[in-house]
mmCIF file of C-alpha atoms in Angstrom:
data_model
loop_
_atom_site.group_PDB
_atom_site.id
_atom_site.type_symbol
_atom_site.label_atom_id
_atom_site.label_comp_id
_atom_site.label_asym_id
_atom_site.label_seq_id
_atom_site.Cartn_x
_atom_site.Cartn_y
_atom_site.Cartn_z
ATOM 1 C CA ASP A 266 0.000 0.000 0.000
ATOM 2 C CA ILE A 267 1.094 3.590 -0.627
ATOM 3 C CA GLN A 268 1.523 5.434 2.676
ATOM 4 C CA MET A 269 0.749 9.153 2.863
ATOM 5 C CA THR A 270 2.438 11.243 5.564
ATOM 6 C CA GLN A 271 1.109 14.709 6.308
ATOM 7 C CA SER A 272 2.746 17.396 8.388
ATOM 8 C CA PRO A 273 2.195 19.126 10.635
ATOM 9 C CA SER A 274 -0.664 17.296 12.340
ATOM 10 C CA SER A 275 -1.976 20.630 13.586
ATOM 11 C CA LEU A 276 -1.172 24.316 13.329
ATOM 12 C CA SER A 277 -2.476 27.678 14.464
ATOM 13 C CA ALA A 278 -2.072 30.862 12.487
ATOM 14 C CA SER A 279 -3.454 34.365 12.376
ATOM 15 C CA VAL A 280 -6.081 35.595 9.951
ATOM 16 C CA GLY A 281 -4.280 36.688 6.817
ATOM 17 C CA ASP A 282 -1.292 34.390 7.338
ATOM 18 C CA ARG A 283 0.053 32.077 4.696
ATOM 19 C CA VAL A 284 -0.428 28.436 5.712
ATOM 20 C CA THR A 285 1.448 25.495 4.212
ATOM 21 C CA ILE A 286 0.807 21.782 4.671
ATOM 22 C CA THR A 287 3.011 19.059 3.248
ATOM 23 C CA CYS A 288 2.158 15.540 2.161
ATOM 24 C CA GLN A 289 4.719 12.878 1.349
ATOM 25 C CA ALA A 290 4.009 9.634 -0.481
ATOM 26 C CA SER A 291 5.928 6.437 0.249
ATOM 27 C CA GLN A 292 6.569 6.022 -3.482
ATOM 28 C CA ASP A 293 6.336 8.054 -6.677
ATOM 29 C CA ILE A 294 2.669 8.857 -7.405
ATOM 30 C CA SER A 295 3.276 11.414 -10.171
ATOM 31 C CA ILE A 296 0.556 14.070 -9.787
ATOM 32 C CA TYR A 297 -2.130 11.652 -8.606
ATOM 33 C CA LEU A 298 -2.986 13.464 -5.413
ATOM 34 C CA ASN A 299 -6.103 15.180 -4.098
ATOM 35 C CA TRP A 300 -6.735 17.548 -1.176
ATOM 36 C CA TYR A 301 -9.878 17.686 0.960
ATOM 37 C CA GLN A 302 -11.250 20.040 3.591
ATOM 38 C CA GLN A 303 -13.329 18.699 6.471
ATOM 39 C CA GLU A 304 -15.097 21.148 8.741
ATOM 40 C CA ALA A 305 -16.115 19.919 12.178
ATOM 41 C CA GLY A 306 -19.108 17.591 12.027
ATOM 42 C CA LYS A 307 -19.290 17.636 8.235
ATOM 43 C CA ALA A 308 -18.305 15.370 5.376
ATOM 44 C CA PRO A 309 -15.049 16.151 3.568
ATOM 45 C CA ARG A 310 -15.096 18.407 0.514
ATOM 46 C CA LEU A 311 -12.821 17.987 -2.495
ATOM 47 C CA LEU A 312 -10.714 21.121 -3.003
ATOM 48 C CA ILE A 313 -7.913 20.140 -5.356
ATOM 49 C CA SER A 314 -7.393 17.235 -7.751
ATOM 50 C CA ASP A 315 -4.366 16.218 -9.830
ATOM 51 C CA ALA A 316 -2.136 17.897 -7.220
ATOM 52 C CA SER A 317 -2.900 21.427 -8.388
ATOM 53 C CA ASN A 318 -6.306 21.666 -10.122
ATOM 54 C CA LEU A 319 -8.719 23.759 -8.100
ATOM 55 C CA GLU A 320 -12.286 22.455 -8.051
ATOM 56 C CA THR A 321 -15.044 24.711 -9.311
ATOM 57 C CA GLY A 322 -16.202 27.127 -6.642
ATOM 58 C CA VAL A 323 -13.125 26.743 -4.430
ATOM 59 C CA PRO A 324 -11.588 30.116 -3.469
ATOM 60 C CA SER A 325 -8.357 30.983 -5.229
ATOM 61 C CA ARG A 326 -6.501 31.424 -1.928
ATOM 62 C CA PHE A 327 -6.232 27.622 -1.894
ATOM 63 C CA SER A 328 -3.539 26.044 -4.046
ATOM 64 C CA GLY A 329 -1.595 22.827 -4.439
ATOM 65 C CA SER A 330 1.692 21.849 -5.986
ATOM 66 C CA GLY A 331 4.161 19.015 -6.263
ATOM 67 C CA SER A 332 4.745 15.735 -8.033
ATOM 68 C CA GLY A 333 6.480 12.447 -7.379
ATOM 69 C CA THR A 334 6.584 11.979 -3.618
ATOM 70 C CA ASP A 335 6.382 15.520 -2.231
ATOM 71 C CA PHE A 336 3.335 17.756 -2.306
ATOM 72 C CA THR A 337 2.312 21.067 -0.786
ATOM 73 C CA PHE A 338 -1.079 22.588 0.025
ATOM 74 C CA THR A 339 -1.209 26.341 0.645
ATOM 75 C CA ILE A 340 -3.752 28.808 1.928
ATOM 76 C CA SER A 341 -2.371 32.173 0.816
ATOM 77 C CA SER A 342 -4.344 34.255 3.301
ATOM 78 C CA LEU A 343 -6.028 32.330 6.119
ATOM 79 C CA GLN A 344 -9.677 33.212 6.707
ATOM 80 C CA PRO A 345 -11.851 32.327 9.715
ATOM 81 C CA GLU A 346 -13.983 30.033 7.539
ATOM 82 C CA ASP A 347 -10.872 27.962 6.696
ATOM 83 C CA ILE A 348 -10.848 26.406 10.167
ATOM 84 C CA ALA A 349 -10.948 22.706 9.357
ATOM 85 C CA THR A 350 -8.908 19.546 8.992
ATOM 86 C CA TYR A 351 -7.228 19.028 5.640
ATOM 87 C CA TYR A 352 -6.392 15.645 4.112
ATOM 88 C CA CYS A 353 -4.318 14.545 1.166
ATOM 89 C CA GLN A 354 -5.255 11.373 -0.745
ATOM 90 C CA GLN A 355 -3.411 9.412 -3.420
ATOM 91 C CA TYR A 356 -5.094 7.740 -6.372
ATOM 92 C CA ASP A 357 -2.105 6.296 -8.173
ATOM 93 C CA TYR A 358 -3.107 2.745 -7.258
ATOM 94 C CA PRO A 359 -5.590 1.029 -4.921
ATOM 95 C CA PRO A 360 -6.057 0.903 -2.031
ATOM 96 C CA LEU A 361 -6.771 4.614 -2.118
ATOM 97 C CA THR A 362 -5.082 6.072 0.937
ATOM 98 C CA PHE A 363 -5.277 9.300 2.909
ATOM 99 C CA GLY A 364 -2.799 11.274 4.909
ATOM 100 C CA GLY A 365 -3.417 11.540 8.638
ATOM 101 C CA GLY A 366 -4.822 15.055 8.378
ATOM 102 C CA THR A 367 -3.760 18.550 9.429
ATOM 103 C CA LYS A 368 -6.002 20.483 11.803
ATOM 104 C CA VAL A 369 -5.853 24.213 11.072
ATOM 105 C CA GLY A 370 -6.878 26.677 13.769
ATOM 106 C CA ILE A 371 -6.861 30.421 14.338
ATOM 107 C CA GLU A 372 -4.520 31.996 16.895
ATOM 108 C CA GLN B 1210 -27.244 17.698 -8.488
ATOM 109 C CA VAL B 1211 -26.314 14.208 -7.323
ATOM 110 C CA GLN B 1212 -26.962 13.568 -3.644
ATOM 111 C CA LEU B 1213 -26.087 10.581 -1.482
ATOM 112 C CA GLN B 1214 -27.876 9.445 1.659
ATOM 113 C CA GLU B 1215 -26.667 6.641 3.916
ATOM 114 C CA SER B 1216 -29.038 4.590 6.049
ATOM 115 C CA GLY B 1217 -28.838 1.627 8.374
ATOM 116 C CA PRO B 1218 -28.713 0.552 12.021
ATOM 117 C CA GLY B 1219 -26.765 2.857 14.285
ATOM 118 C CA LEU B 1220 -25.932 0.039 16.700
ATOM 119 C CA VAL B 1221 -24.520 -3.379 15.829
ATOM 120 C CA LYS B 1222 -23.501 -6.117 18.247
ATOM 121 C CA PRO B 1223 -19.972 -7.530 18.162
ATOM 122 C CA SER B 1224 -19.498 -10.502 15.804
ATOM 123 C CA GLN B 1225 -22.623 -9.533 13.841
ATOM 124 C CA THR B 1226 -22.839 -8.067 10.337
ATOM 125 C CA LEU B 1227 -22.999 -4.335 9.690
ATOM 126 C CA SER B 1228 -25.298 -3.500 6.759
ATOM 127 C CA LEU B 1229 -25.630 -0.036 5.255
ATOM 128 C CA THR B 1230 -27.431 1.308 2.207
ATOM 129 C CA CYS B 1231 -26.709 4.442 0.213
ATOM 130 C CA SER B 1232 -29.511 5.977 -1.859
ATOM 131 C CA VAL B 1233 -28.398 8.036 -4.828
ATOM 132 C CA SER B 1234 -30.628 10.830 -6.142
ATOM 133 C CA GLY B 1235 -30.207 13.318 -8.952
ATOM 134 C CA GLY B 1236 -28.417 10.897 -11.240
ATOM 135 C CA SER B 1237 -28.167 7.247 -12.231
ATOM 136 C CA ILE B 1238 -25.760 5.051 -10.339
ATOM 137 C CA SER B 1239 -25.033 3.145 -13.541
ATOM 138 C CA SER B 1240 -24.236 6.074 -15.815
ATOM 139 C CA GLY B 1241 -20.933 7.755 -16.424
ATOM 140 C CA SER B 1242 -17.434 6.760 -15.477
ATOM 141 C CA PHE B 1243 -18.028 6.810 -11.742
ATOM 142 C CA TYR B 1244 -17.046 4.411 -9.039
ATOM 143 C CA TRP B 1245 -18.998 4.354 -5.776
ATOM 144 C CA SER B 1246 -17.061 4.023 -2.554
ATOM 145 C CA TRP B 1247 -17.498 3.600 1.163
ATOM 146 C CA ILE B 1248 -15.157 5.525 3.471
ATOM 147 C CA ARG B 1249 -15.188 5.504 7.257
ATOM 148 C CA GLN B 1250 -13.875 7.721 10.016
ATOM 149 C CA PRO B 1251 -13.598 6.714 13.681
ATOM 150 C CA ALA B 1252 -14.395 9.531 16.060
ATOM 151 C CA GLY B 1253 -11.523 12.008 16.230
ATOM 152 C CA LYS B 1254 -9.457 10.084 13.682
ATOM 153 C CA GLY B 1255 -8.651 10.163 9.988
ATOM 154 C CA LEU B 1256 -10.312 8.792 6.877
ATOM 155 C CA GLU B 1257 -10.089 5.157 5.816
ATOM 156 C CA TRP B 1258 -11.152 3.975 2.375
ATOM 157 C CA ILE B 1259 -13.164 0.765 2.723
ATOM 158 C CA GLY B 1260 -13.834 -0.242 -0.865
ATOM 159 C CA ARG B 1261 -15.585 0.652 -4.102
ATOM 160 C CA ILE B 1262 -17.720 -0.670 -6.936
ATOM 161 C CA TYR B 1263 -18.286 0.164 -10.592
ATOM 162 C CA ASN B 1264 -21.585 -0.265 -12.433
ATOM 163 C CA ALA B 1265 -20.246 -3.328 -14.234
ATOM 164 C CA GLY B 1266 -19.804 -4.974 -10.857
ATOM 165 C CA THR B 1267 -16.053 -4.449 -10.604
ATOM 166 C CA THR B 1268 -15.023 -4.091 -6.983
ATOM 167 C CA ASN B 1269 -11.899 -3.144 -5.057
ATOM 168 C CA TYR B 1270 -11.657 -3.742 -1.331
ATOM 169 C CA ASN B 1271 -9.209 -2.487 1.247
ATOM 170 C CA PRO B 1272 -6.994 -5.499 2.058
ATOM 171 C CA SER B 1273 -7.110 -4.523 5.736
ATOM 172 C CA LEU B 1274 -10.753 -5.593 5.824
ATOM 173 C CA GLY B 1275 -10.063 -8.863 4.075
ATOM 174 C CA SER B 1276 -12.935 -11.206 3.380
ATOM 175 C CA ARG B 1277 -15.316 -9.474 5.813
ATOM 176 C CA LEU B 1278 -16.440 -6.975 3.199
ATOM 177 C CA THR B 1279 -19.045 -7.022 0.441
ATOM 178 C CA ILE B 1280 -20.089 -4.007 -1.613
ATOM 179 C CA SER B 1281 -22.916 -4.284 -4.118
ATOM 180 C CA LEU B 1282 -25.097 -2.196 -6.418
ATOM 181 C CA ASP B 1283 -28.852 -2.320 -6.947
ATOM 182 C CA THR B 1284 -29.331 -0.364 -10.158
ATOM 183 C CA SER B 1285 -33.124 -0.814 -10.062
ATOM 184 C CA LYS B 1286 -33.231 1.101 -6.782
ATOM 185 C CA ASN B 1287 -30.267 3.361 -7.549
ATOM 186 C CA GLN B 1288 -28.572 2.197 -4.365
ATOM 187 C CA LEU B 1289 -25.310 0.762 -3.209
ATOM 188 C CA SER B 1290 -24.816 -1.385 -0.161
ATOM 189 C CA LEU B 1291 -22.113 -2.296 2.314
ATOM 190 C CA ARG B 1292 -21.923 -5.463 4.361
ATOM 191 C CA LEU B 1293 -19.146 -5.921 6.905
ATOM 192 C CA SER B 1294 -19.189 -9.167 8.828
ATOM 193 C CA SER B 1295 -17.740 -10.173 12.203
ATOM 194 C CA VAL B 1296 -17.599 -6.601 13.450
ATOM 195 C CA THR B 1297 -15.687 -5.490 16.528
ATOM 196 C CA ALA B 1298 -15.427 -2.211 18.419
ATOM 197 C CA ALA B 1299 -12.703 -1.200 15.957
ATOM 198 C CA ASP B 1300 -15.402 -0.912 13.271
ATOM 199 C CA THR B 1301 -17.168 1.866 15.191
ATOM 200 C CA ALA B 1302 -17.070 4.935 12.947
ATOM 201 C CA VAL B 1303 -18.940 7.383 10.768
ATOM 202 C CA TYR B 1304 -19.515 5.643 7.447
ATOM 203 C CA TYR B 1305 -19.654 7.748 4.282
ATOM 204 C CA CYS B 1306 -21.024 6.851 0.877
ATOM 205 C CA VAL B 1307 -18.975 8.641 -1.763
ATOM 206 C CA ARG B 1308 -18.896 9.105 -5.529
ATOM 207 C CA GLU B 1309 -15.501 8.771 -7.144
ATOM 208 C CA ARG B 1310 -14.870 10.845 -10.256
ATOM 209 C CA SER B 1311 -12.477 9.093 -12.608
ATOM 210 C CA LEU B 1312 -9.225 10.891 -13.415
ATOM 211 C CA LYS B 1313 -6.908 8.217 -14.776
ATOM 212 C CA TYR B 1314 -6.457 4.522 -15.560
ATOM 213 C CA TYR B 1315 -4.299 2.037 -13.757
ATOM 214 C CA GLU B 1316 -3.330 -1.436 -14.886
ATOM 215 C CA SER B 1317 -3.937 -4.607 -12.908
ATOM 216 C CA GLY B 1318 -3.760 -8.175 -14.144
ATOM 217 C CA GLY B 1319 -3.630 -7.037 -17.741
ATOM 218 C CA ASN B 1320 -6.822 -5.008 -17.383
ATOM 219 C CA TYR B 1321 -7.292 -1.261 -17.055
ATOM 220 C CA TYR B 1322 -9.456 0.356 -14.427
ATOM 221 C CA LEU B 1323 -10.487 3.894 -13.584
ATOM 222 C CA ILE B 1324 -9.500 5.705 -10.401
ATOM 223 C CA GLY B 1325 -9.774 9.273 -9.171
ATOM 224 C CA ALA B 1326 -11.164 11.744 -6.663
ATOM 225 C CA PHE B 1327 -14.020 11.605 -4.178
ATOM 226 C CA ASP B 1328 -16.132 14.492 -5.416
ATOM 227 C CA ILE B 1329 -19.556 13.922 -3.830
ATOM 228 C CA TRP B 1330 -20.078 12.709 -0.268
ATOM 229 C CA GLY B 1331 -23.083 11.665 1.736
ATOM 230 C CA GLN B 1332 -23.609 13.257 5.136
ATOM 231 C CA GLY B 1333 -22.377 10.100 6.858
ATOM 232 C CA THR B 1334 -24.018 7.710 9.286
ATOM 233 C CA VAL B 1335 -22.717 6.794 12.724
ATOM 234 C CA VAL B 1336 -22.321 3.104 13.450
ATOM 235 C CA THR B 1337 -21.450 1.907 16.925
ATOM 236 C CA VAL B 1338 -20.412 -1.670 17.627
ATOM 237 C CA SER B 1339 -21.365 -2.545 21.159
ATOM 238 C CA SER B 1340 -23.216 -5.220 23.073
#
């Protein structure tokens, strides 16, 4: 199975700060990586597919980059409504696997 | 607008079989290049992909669940189902029904299959395994 390692597991930042989350795959997965946002008590929401393609309706302050084994998710200017847990997920090969999640809070 | 709604018992006894149904509205479960997955999340923990099915009956299961798992489609009712046998407390979780939008092919056993992103989620249903 392909293991996905996310870091940090949690972070706090101020409104307007730039926030970066990393995700590392245990083997080369090319660009086959997605990012999800999960607000408390809700189902996850797909934000980014193919490592960097923003889903329709997702604010442009969210972005993704990377390929191979190392990926980055960025919120360019943190907003109060971005408080959530973020997950990466690989789809290079089954079983589809998720990172452990990064909980983002406001200082 | 496709919507997914999970249903089933909220409490299952240890060693019994967990059975859930997902009703799909706003679109046909057998149209398009979509797989249909189940994903679960224990309280306070991360997401675990359980398995998936395609309208032709092709399935993939998480090896960690072994032979306990069966996922099926009922195209006449536009539903998919999950059966997990011999449950233990470790199976206690929120269970999500999810549509998978295909983004690429992968090869297995000389055949090619679709795989992609989970773009539409049900609201989730809580299942507790307890006597």
